Amino acid sequence: KSGLDPGGAWHAWGMACLKAGNLSSAREKFQRCLKPPMDLNQLNHGSRLVQDVIQYLESTVKPTLIADDDYFATLRELEAMLRTRSLSLEIMCEGKIQHNSYYQECLFYLHSYGTNLAIISFYMRHDCMREALLHLLNKESPSEVFIEGVFIPSYESGKLHMLENLLETIDPGLESWGVYLIAACKYLQRKNYYHILYELQQFMKDHVRAAMTCIRFFTHGAKSYTELGGKQTWLLKIKDHLKVYLQEVSRSSGRKKMSCTFRKKMSATDVSRHINTVDLQMEVTKFLHRCESLGTSQMTGSSLPTLFGNNNMKMDVACKVMLEGKNIEEGFGIAFRVLQDFQLETTEVYCKVAKQLVKQQKYNEIRQLLKCVSESGVAAKNDGDNIILNCLNEFKNIPAEDLDNLIQDMDSDENKIQAYVICNKLRSAYLVSVRQEKTRAVQLVQHVRQLAESSGDDVVKAICAQWL
């Protein structure tokens, strides 16, 4: 009469019937106020009313079998019950759920009015993981339901191995679980749970991704190569994963194409290249670890470069190796291989090293660097000169004698003149200029005279004017 929503009254009446143990009457009352969810895959446990019913039934565990009053249920209820049983009992786990009428009631309400997450969570609460997984597959639920309903409860309760065993039992190839497993990996990565991630990737036999996780274990948080020296077992594990992957690829190439869709694929060429990178990183690690322990290490940077980073980071590794040995020559061989293997910009790296040597006042080492570069067999004609020209921006800090020695080491007279001009040594620039072929000498001397005039060097200006 007053137009109020009768749902609350029906729900209260249904709860009263439940508490009185009259299960069939409770179903009839709840049928008038409970509705199935619009989307069975929504990430919640259904309406508050359904949750209250389930909560009460679970808290009232009675060992009695289905009550007599169930025989007086309406035909429609019996049909609904049979439909529910056909969904649930064929995959029912042995034990308390199968033999307890209150748990059967839970399943009736969950299948009639609950979400897939609610059903799966119910199975998981009562140690029926297999049934939870089969329900997930049968309903083709999205991966979010798997994560929330099965995966998180499994690892939080220490049952990850049990989950893995069941996944494998249901589908030995794991193909039907591919989408769910990849989603679980992404979830673990977002949460930074890398140890669980690595364990899962090994179970999935996803060797390429497992190798990538090992790279993270090797590099993450290390502040020095002494620390990386203690983490070299991860480098061996990376190699092991990549080698196993190569074996699997070569085995399957003789047969049909691998049908697996969720494991990361990589060409054999790329895998071999990565194995070479790991080998080279092991050499770099051993070398720099030794340098740090001997105290020859000079460089301190904010981040620790490894060969698993981008090209800039790889160039930093090459610089670090050259600068941290007893002398340039000691680390040059490894650094040169880094530059060649990754096809890095060699001149840029050599110039960077030379500038660092100027800061460290190791002028003889710059000459040793030039010697190593020229003997490497791949240096271009002017590489050595360009390295020196790049250092000369710091010329104010270089003692006069060392500066002269460096410029004298240059191959090209033109570059020597340019170097002397950069360093404001106009008299020396003049002396080299006059030794050139006559026409070129005139141009060079004229240029030196203009510079002398603009810098107020009357002596060099007069000498140039007299020669011209």
XYZ file of C-alpha atoms in Angstrom:
468
model
C 0.000 0.000 0.000
C 2.754 2.463 0.839
C 4.719 1.655 -2.345
C 7.906 0.687 -0.539
C 10.382 -1.769 -2.107
C 9.478 -5.211 -0.715
C 12.999 -6.594 -1.439
C 14.251 -5.963 2.096
C 11.268 -7.769 3.615
C 11.700 -10.799 1.335
C 15.409 -10.908 2.172
C 14.732 -10.740 5.934
C 12.087 -13.453 5.571
C 14.488 -15.631 3.582
C 17.220 -15.186 6.212
C 14.711 -16.168 8.917
C 13.884 -19.333 6.964
C 17.603 -20.129 6.611
C 18.137 -19.698 10.339
C 15.209 -21.999 10.990
C 16.790 -24.606 8.732
C 13.979 -24.392 6.169
C 16.166 -24.277 3.042
C 13.469 -24.702 0.370
C 11.334 -21.892 1.827
C 14.406 -19.685 1.973
C 15.016 -20.276 -1.741
C 11.445 -19.279 -2.536
C 11.725 -16.018 -0.558
C 15.150 -15.117 -1.934
C 13.935 -15.733 -5.478
C 11.773 -12.632 -5.093
C 14.582 -10.283 -4.081
C 17.849 -11.668 -5.498
C 18.853 -11.074 -9.109
C 21.716 -12.574 -11.116
C 24.494 -10.042 -11.930
C 24.400 -8.273 -15.300
C 28.023 -9.286 -15.919
C 29.151 -12.608 -14.462
C 32.796 -11.600 -14.913
C 32.704 -8.398 -12.873
C 35.479 -8.265 -10.280
C 33.342 -8.490 -7.168
C 31.427 -11.120 -5.226
C 27.939 -10.054 -6.320
C 25.345 -8.112 -4.354
C 25.623 -7.574 -0.611
C 22.426 -9.610 -0.133
C 23.905 -12.710 -1.817
C 27.119 -12.332 0.189
C 25.086 -12.230 3.422
C 23.362 -15.491 2.484
C 26.659 -17.240 1.640
C 28.304 -15.894 4.776
C 25.505 -17.254 6.952
C 25.458 -20.670 5.256
C 29.241 -21.056 5.530
C 29.131 -20.167 9.222
C 26.393 -22.745 9.867
C 28.090 -25.980 8.880
C 25.555 -28.734 9.586
C 26.537 -32.289 8.763
C 22.929 -33.261 7.924
C 22.093 -34.318 4.387
C 19.491 -32.493 2.299
C 16.412 -31.881 4.478
C 13.022 -33.540 3.947
C 11.314 -30.276 3.149
C 13.302 -30.160 -0.099
C 10.865 -32.784 -1.432
C 8.081 -30.226 -1.262
C 9.970 -27.748 -3.400
C 8.183 -26.438 -6.447
C 8.942 -27.951 -9.817
C 10.699 -24.746 -10.892
C 13.027 -24.909 -7.867
C 13.849 -28.540 -8.592
C 14.719 -27.640 -12.180
C 16.935 -24.816 -10.985
C 18.559 -27.114 -8.426
C 19.200 -29.821 -11.037
C 20.652 -27.262 -13.420
C 22.961 -26.017 -10.674
C 23.972 -29.525 -9.684
C 24.729 -30.435 -13.288
C 27.106 -27.463 -13.397
C 28.736 -28.049 -10.056
C 28.500 -31.671 -8.981
C 30.155 -33.136 -12.062
C 33.339 -31.357 -11.026
C 32.729 -31.578 -7.300
C 35.644 -32.296 -5.031
C 35.366 -35.084 -2.534
C 34.704 -34.190 1.071
C 32.659 -31.691 2.970
C 31.161 -29.775 0.035
C 29.702 -32.856 -1.617
C 28.145 -34.233 1.554
C 26.895 -31.097 3.246
C 23.532 -29.589 2.421
C 24.588 -26.123 3.574
C 27.522 -26.055 1.164
C 25.175 -27.300 -1.565
C 22.937 -24.351 -0.790
C 25.938 -22.036 -1.137
C 26.576 -23.441 -4.615
C 22.903 -23.050 -5.545
C 22.914 -19.354 -4.592
C 26.320 -18.710 -6.127
C 25.399 -20.305 -9.458
C 22.007 -18.589 -9.496
C 22.925 -15.118 -8.269
C 26.732 -14.875 -7.869
C 29.607 -13.799 -10.093
C 32.252 -16.159 -11.442
C 34.733 -14.607 -9.007
C 32.398 -15.411 -6.095
C 32.065 -19.060 -7.205
C 35.823 -19.461 -7.741
C 36.607 -17.782 -4.409
C 34.162 -20.163 -2.675
C 35.926 -23.197 -4.143
C 39.323 -21.775 -3.160
C 38.170 -21.114 0.430
C 37.172 -24.759 0.738
C 40.358 -26.234 -0.797
C 38.732 -27.127 -4.106
C 41.342 -25.492 -6.358
C 40.754 -27.962 -9.193
C 37.054 -27.072 -9.293
C 37.907 -23.357 -9.246
C 40.207 -23.842 -12.267
C 37.689 -25.957 -14.195
C 34.974 -23.366 -13.576
C 37.327 -20.630 -14.819
C 38.008 -22.596 -18.031
C 34.391 -23.655 -18.615
C 33.157 -20.066 -18.294
C 36.139 -18.654 -20.254
C 36.484 -16.006 -17.563
C 38.925 -13.127 -18.189
C 42.415 -13.187 -16.717
C 41.510 -10.631 -14.004
C 39.184 -13.237 -12.445
C 42.045 -15.773 -12.450
C 44.411 -13.277 -10.786
C 41.936 -12.184 -8.087
C 40.235 -15.506 -7.489
C 42.955 -18.115 -7.905
C 46.471 -16.758 -8.343
C 46.732 -14.225 -5.483
C 45.141 -16.596 -2.906
C 47.488 -19.398 -4.090
C 50.778 -17.575 -3.644
C 49.634 -15.786 -0.490
C 48.820 -19.123 1.150
C 51.992 -20.814 -0.140
C 50.113 -23.043 -2.586
C 51.755 -21.889 -5.812
C 53.283 -25.335 -6.441
C 49.886 -26.959 -5.972
C 48.409 -24.520 -8.481
C 51.191 -25.260 -10.975
C 50.692 -29.017 -10.601
C 46.941 -28.696 -11.192
C 47.408 -26.455 -14.248
C 49.729 -29.078 -15.712
C 47.395 -31.964 -14.805
C 44.413 -30.324 -16.511
C 46.446 -29.333 -19.595
C 49.997 -30.757 -19.819
C 50.902 -28.343 -22.650
C 49.568 -25.353 -20.615
C 48.087 -23.884 -23.829
C 44.626 -23.319 -22.302
C 46.291 -21.424 -19.441
C 48.524 -19.240 -21.652
C 46.474 -16.023 -21.352
C 46.134 -16.476 -17.579
C 49.821 -17.214 -17.031
C 50.979 -14.195 -19.046
C 48.548 -12.004 -17.068
C 49.968 -13.441 -13.825
C 53.510 -12.584 -14.981
C 52.498 -9.000 -15.787
C 50.806 -8.683 -12.393
C 53.938 -9.929 -10.580
C 56.121 -7.531 -12.576
C 53.888 -4.594 -11.648
C 54.129 -5.608 -8.000
C 57.931 -6.134 -8.242
C 57.540 -9.742 -7.039
C 60.427 -10.897 -9.209
C 61.270 -14.084 -7.306
C 57.730 -15.435 -7.711
C 57.806 -14.227 -11.339
C 61.027 -16.152 -12.004
C 59.603 -19.308 -10.434
C 56.463 -19.009 -12.582
C 58.459 -18.413 -15.782
C 60.505 -21.539 -15.091
C 57.298 -23.532 -14.600
C 55.978 -22.129 -17.899
C 59.274 -23.116 -19.602
C 59.324 -19.542 -20.914
C 63.114 -19.483 -21.112
C 63.549 -16.157 -22.915
C 61.509 -14.245 -20.337
C 63.185 -16.159 -17.496
C 66.565 -15.017 -18.907
C 65.297 -11.400 -18.927
C 64.293 -11.739 -15.263
C 67.800 -13.068 -14.454
C 69.271 -9.933 -16.100
C 67.194 -7.893 -13.698
C 68.445 -9.936 -10.721
C 72.036 -9.371 -11.911
C 71.835 -5.604 -12.456
C 69.226 -4.367 -9.968
C 70.475 -2.408 -6.984
C 74.203 -3.010 -7.625
C 76.354 0.013 -6.791
C 79.749 -1.398 -7.792
C 81.351 -4.101 -9.897
C 82.477 -5.727 -6.644
C 78.761 -6.339 -5.965
C 78.216 -7.550 -9.537
C 81.162 -9.901 -9.081
C 79.169 -11.652 -6.369
C 76.108 -11.958 -8.638
C 77.768 -13.736 -11.555
C 75.700 -16.904 -11.007
C 72.796 -14.992 -12.574
C 74.869 -14.600 -15.758
C 75.348 -18.381 -15.866
C 71.587 -18.853 -15.405
C 70.881 -16.454 -18.299
C 73.147 -18.564 -20.521
C 71.506 -21.795 -19.350
C 68.004 -20.507 -20.188
C 69.084 -19.280 -23.628
C 70.881 -22.538 -24.439
C 67.837 -24.625 -23.440
C 65.678 -22.372 -25.626
C 68.048 -22.897 -28.576
C 67.881 -26.677 -28.089
C 64.065 -26.571 -28.023
C 63.946 -24.454 -31.186
C 66.332 -26.787 -33.040
C 64.341 -29.855 -31.881
C 61.029 -28.405 -32.991
C 62.350 -27.135 -36.350
C 62.579 -30.751 -37.548
C 58.951 -31.328 -36.606
C 55.910 -29.155 -37.141
C 56.022 -25.519 -36.117
C 55.764 -24.980 -32.374
C 52.106 -24.391 -31.600
C 52.879 -22.613 -28.335
C 51.541 -19.093 -28.401
C 52.340 -17.671 -24.978
C 56.076 -18.335 -24.572
C 58.309 -15.541 -25.880
C 59.982 -16.357 -29.176
C 63.330 -15.165 -30.515
C 65.378 -16.007 -33.583
C 68.377 -18.327 -33.118
C 70.635 -15.493 -34.353
C 69.351 -13.126 -31.676
C 69.708 -15.773 -28.958
C 73.318 -16.457 -30.001
C 74.003 -12.719 -29.927
C 72.592 -12.477 -26.403
C 74.754 -15.411 -25.280
C 77.807 -13.529 -26.641
C 76.697 -10.430 -24.709
C 76.531 -12.503 -21.500
C 80.032 -13.911 -22.145
C 81.404 -10.420 -22.707
C 79.613 -9.098 -19.601
C 81.279 -11.892 -17.593
C 84.695 -10.747 -18.846
C 83.885 -7.110 -18.077
C 82.617 -8.057 -14.598
C 85.719 -10.092 -13.734
C 88.037 -7.340 -15.022
C 86.307 -4.443 -13.239
C 85.788 -6.501 -10.075
C 89.566 -7.115 -9.999
C 90.302 -3.406 -10.648
C 88.024 -2.370 -7.775
C 89.573 -4.894 -5.394
C 93.107 -3.705 -6.349
C 92.070 -0.089 -5.837
C 92.935 1.045 -9.390
C 89.312 2.035 -9.966
C 88.930 5.816 -10.448
C 85.495 6.379 -11.923
C 82.445 6.908 -9.769
C 79.120 7.386 -11.485
C 75.538 7.623 -10.342
C 74.489 4.469 -12.181
C 76.472 1.328 -12.860
C 76.734 0.648 -16.610
C 76.366 -2.904 -17.970
C 76.110 -4.359 -21.470
C 72.382 -5.026 -20.922
C 71.538 -1.335 -21.292
C 71.198 0.880 -24.385
C 74.105 1.920 -26.641
C 75.023 4.904 -24.459
C 75.365 2.595 -21.473
C 77.469 0.145 -23.498
C 79.764 3.043 -24.475
C 80.063 3.893 -20.769
C 81.137 0.285 -20.127
C 83.872 0.574 -22.792
C 85.104 3.858 -21.243
C 85.029 2.386 -17.740
C 87.050 -0.673 -18.793
C 89.742 1.467 -20.456
C 90.019 3.933 -17.573
C 89.955 1.557 -14.616
C 92.887 -0.722 -15.447
C 96.489 -0.117 -14.382
C 96.888 1.622 -17.739
C 94.916 2.109 -20.948
C 96.484 -0.902 -22.627
C 95.290 -3.347 -19.942
C 91.589 -2.791 -20.602
C 91.762 -1.776 -24.257
C 91.286 -5.313 -25.634
C 87.975 -5.899 -23.808
C 86.768 -2.361 -24.540
C 87.627 -2.783 -28.233
C 85.553 -6.001 -28.381
C 82.605 -4.179 -26.794
C 82.891 -1.422 -29.421
C 83.134 -3.931 -32.285
C 80.450 -6.400 -31.105
C 77.831 -3.681 -30.668
C 79.085 -1.517 -33.569
C 79.376 1.535 -31.334
C 80.738 4.971 -32.292
C 84.437 4.349 -31.579
C 85.733 7.921 -32.001
C 83.150 9.248 -29.554
C 84.254 6.694 -26.929
C 87.976 7.362 -27.458
C 87.415 11.128 -27.178
C 85.432 10.634 -23.965
C 88.285 8.543 -22.516
C 90.886 11.134 -23.586
C 88.967 13.976 -21.896
C 88.758 11.903 -18.725
C 92.540 11.309 -18.875
C 93.119 15.076 -19.157
C 91.050 15.557 -15.982
C 93.141 12.863 -14.281
C 96.333 14.556 -15.634
C 97.482 11.275 -17.232
C 98.929 12.811 -20.395
C 101.187 9.867 -21.202
C 98.135 7.607 -21.070
C 96.567 9.705 -23.861
C 99.604 8.891 -26.020
C 99.194 5.209 -25.101
C 95.521 5.423 -26.104
C 96.556 6.834 -29.507
C 99.039 3.975 -29.936
C 96.364 1.356 -29.085
C 93.881 2.975 -31.480
C 96.367 3.087 -34.378
C 97.371 -0.555 -33.747
C 93.747 -1.774 -33.542
C 93.712 -2.176 -37.311
C 90.364 -0.477 -37.865
C 91.249 3.148 -37.134
C 90.653 5.727 -39.850
C 93.513 7.989 -40.918
C 92.612 10.996 -38.781
C 91.157 9.170 -35.728
C 94.201 9.867 -33.562
C 94.286 13.545 -34.570
C 90.568 13.929 -33.833
C 91.032 12.450 -30.358
C 93.729 15.047 -29.577
C 91.709 17.920 -31.074
C 88.793 16.919 -28.830
C 91.038 17.039 -25.739
C 92.290 20.503 -26.506
C 89.148 22.168 -25.184
C 90.766 21.449 -21.813
C 94.180 22.812 -22.964
C 94.357 25.443 -20.184
C 94.781 22.571 -17.734
C 97.525 20.790 -19.725
C 101.159 21.741 -18.923
C 102.968 23.354 -21.901
C 105.437 20.495 -22.415
C 102.725 17.804 -22.413
C 100.594 19.928 -24.712
C 103.479 20.257 -27.223
C 104.138 16.521 -27.061
C 100.494 15.726 -27.817
C 100.359 18.129 -30.783
C 103.699 16.814 -32.121
C 102.163 13.302 -32.098
C 99.530 14.385 -34.644
C 99.878 13.008 -38.184
C 98.515 15.852 -40.291
C 100.207 19.290 -40.414
C 96.811 20.898 -41.069
C 95.540 19.366 -37.800
C 98.674 20.517 -35.967
C 98.068 24.094 -37.142
C 94.417 23.830 -36.046
C 95.556 22.502 -32.634
C 98.073 25.329 -32.142
C 95.393 27.894 -33.090
C 92.942 26.390 -30.546
C 95.655 26.694 -27.876
C 96.580 30.271 -28.904
C 100.129 29.114 -29.835
C 100.218 31.309 -32.935
C 104.030 31.303 -33.325
C 104.028 27.465 -33.468
C 101.117 27.592 -35.942
C 103.160 29.986 -38.108
C 106.247 27.711 -38.023
C 104.244 24.699 -39.271
C 102.373 26.826 -41.854
C 105.509 28.030 -43.634
C 106.640 24.408 -44.185
C 103.632 23.701 -46.450
C 103.431 23.915 -50.253
C 103.775 27.605 -51.269
C 100.157 28.410 -52.274
C 98.739 26.660 -49.190
C 101.406 28.214 -46.972
C 100.346 31.721 -48.070
C 96.696 30.986 -47.133
C 97.680 29.557 -43.757
C 100.087 32.385 -42.852
C 97.470 34.986 -43.837
C 95.005 33.246 -41.518
C 97.546 33.201 -38.645
C 98.288 36.946 -39.228
C 94.553 37.781 -38.964
C 94.314 35.834 -35.693
C 97.453 37.570 -34.336
C 95.978 40.963 -35.273
C 92.640 40.268 -33.589
C 94.341 38.885 -30.434
C 96.857 41.800 -30.270
C 99.975 39.614 -30.804
C 102.152 42.208 -32.626
C 105.279 39.998 -32.743
C 103.609 37.107 -34.646
C 101.728 39.617 -36.810
C 105.031 41.242 -37.845
C 106.701 37.849 -38.557
C 103.775 36.800 -40.757
C 103.741 40.139 -42.610
C 107.498 39.917 -43.258
C 107.196 36.294 -44.617
C 104.245 37.215 -46.833
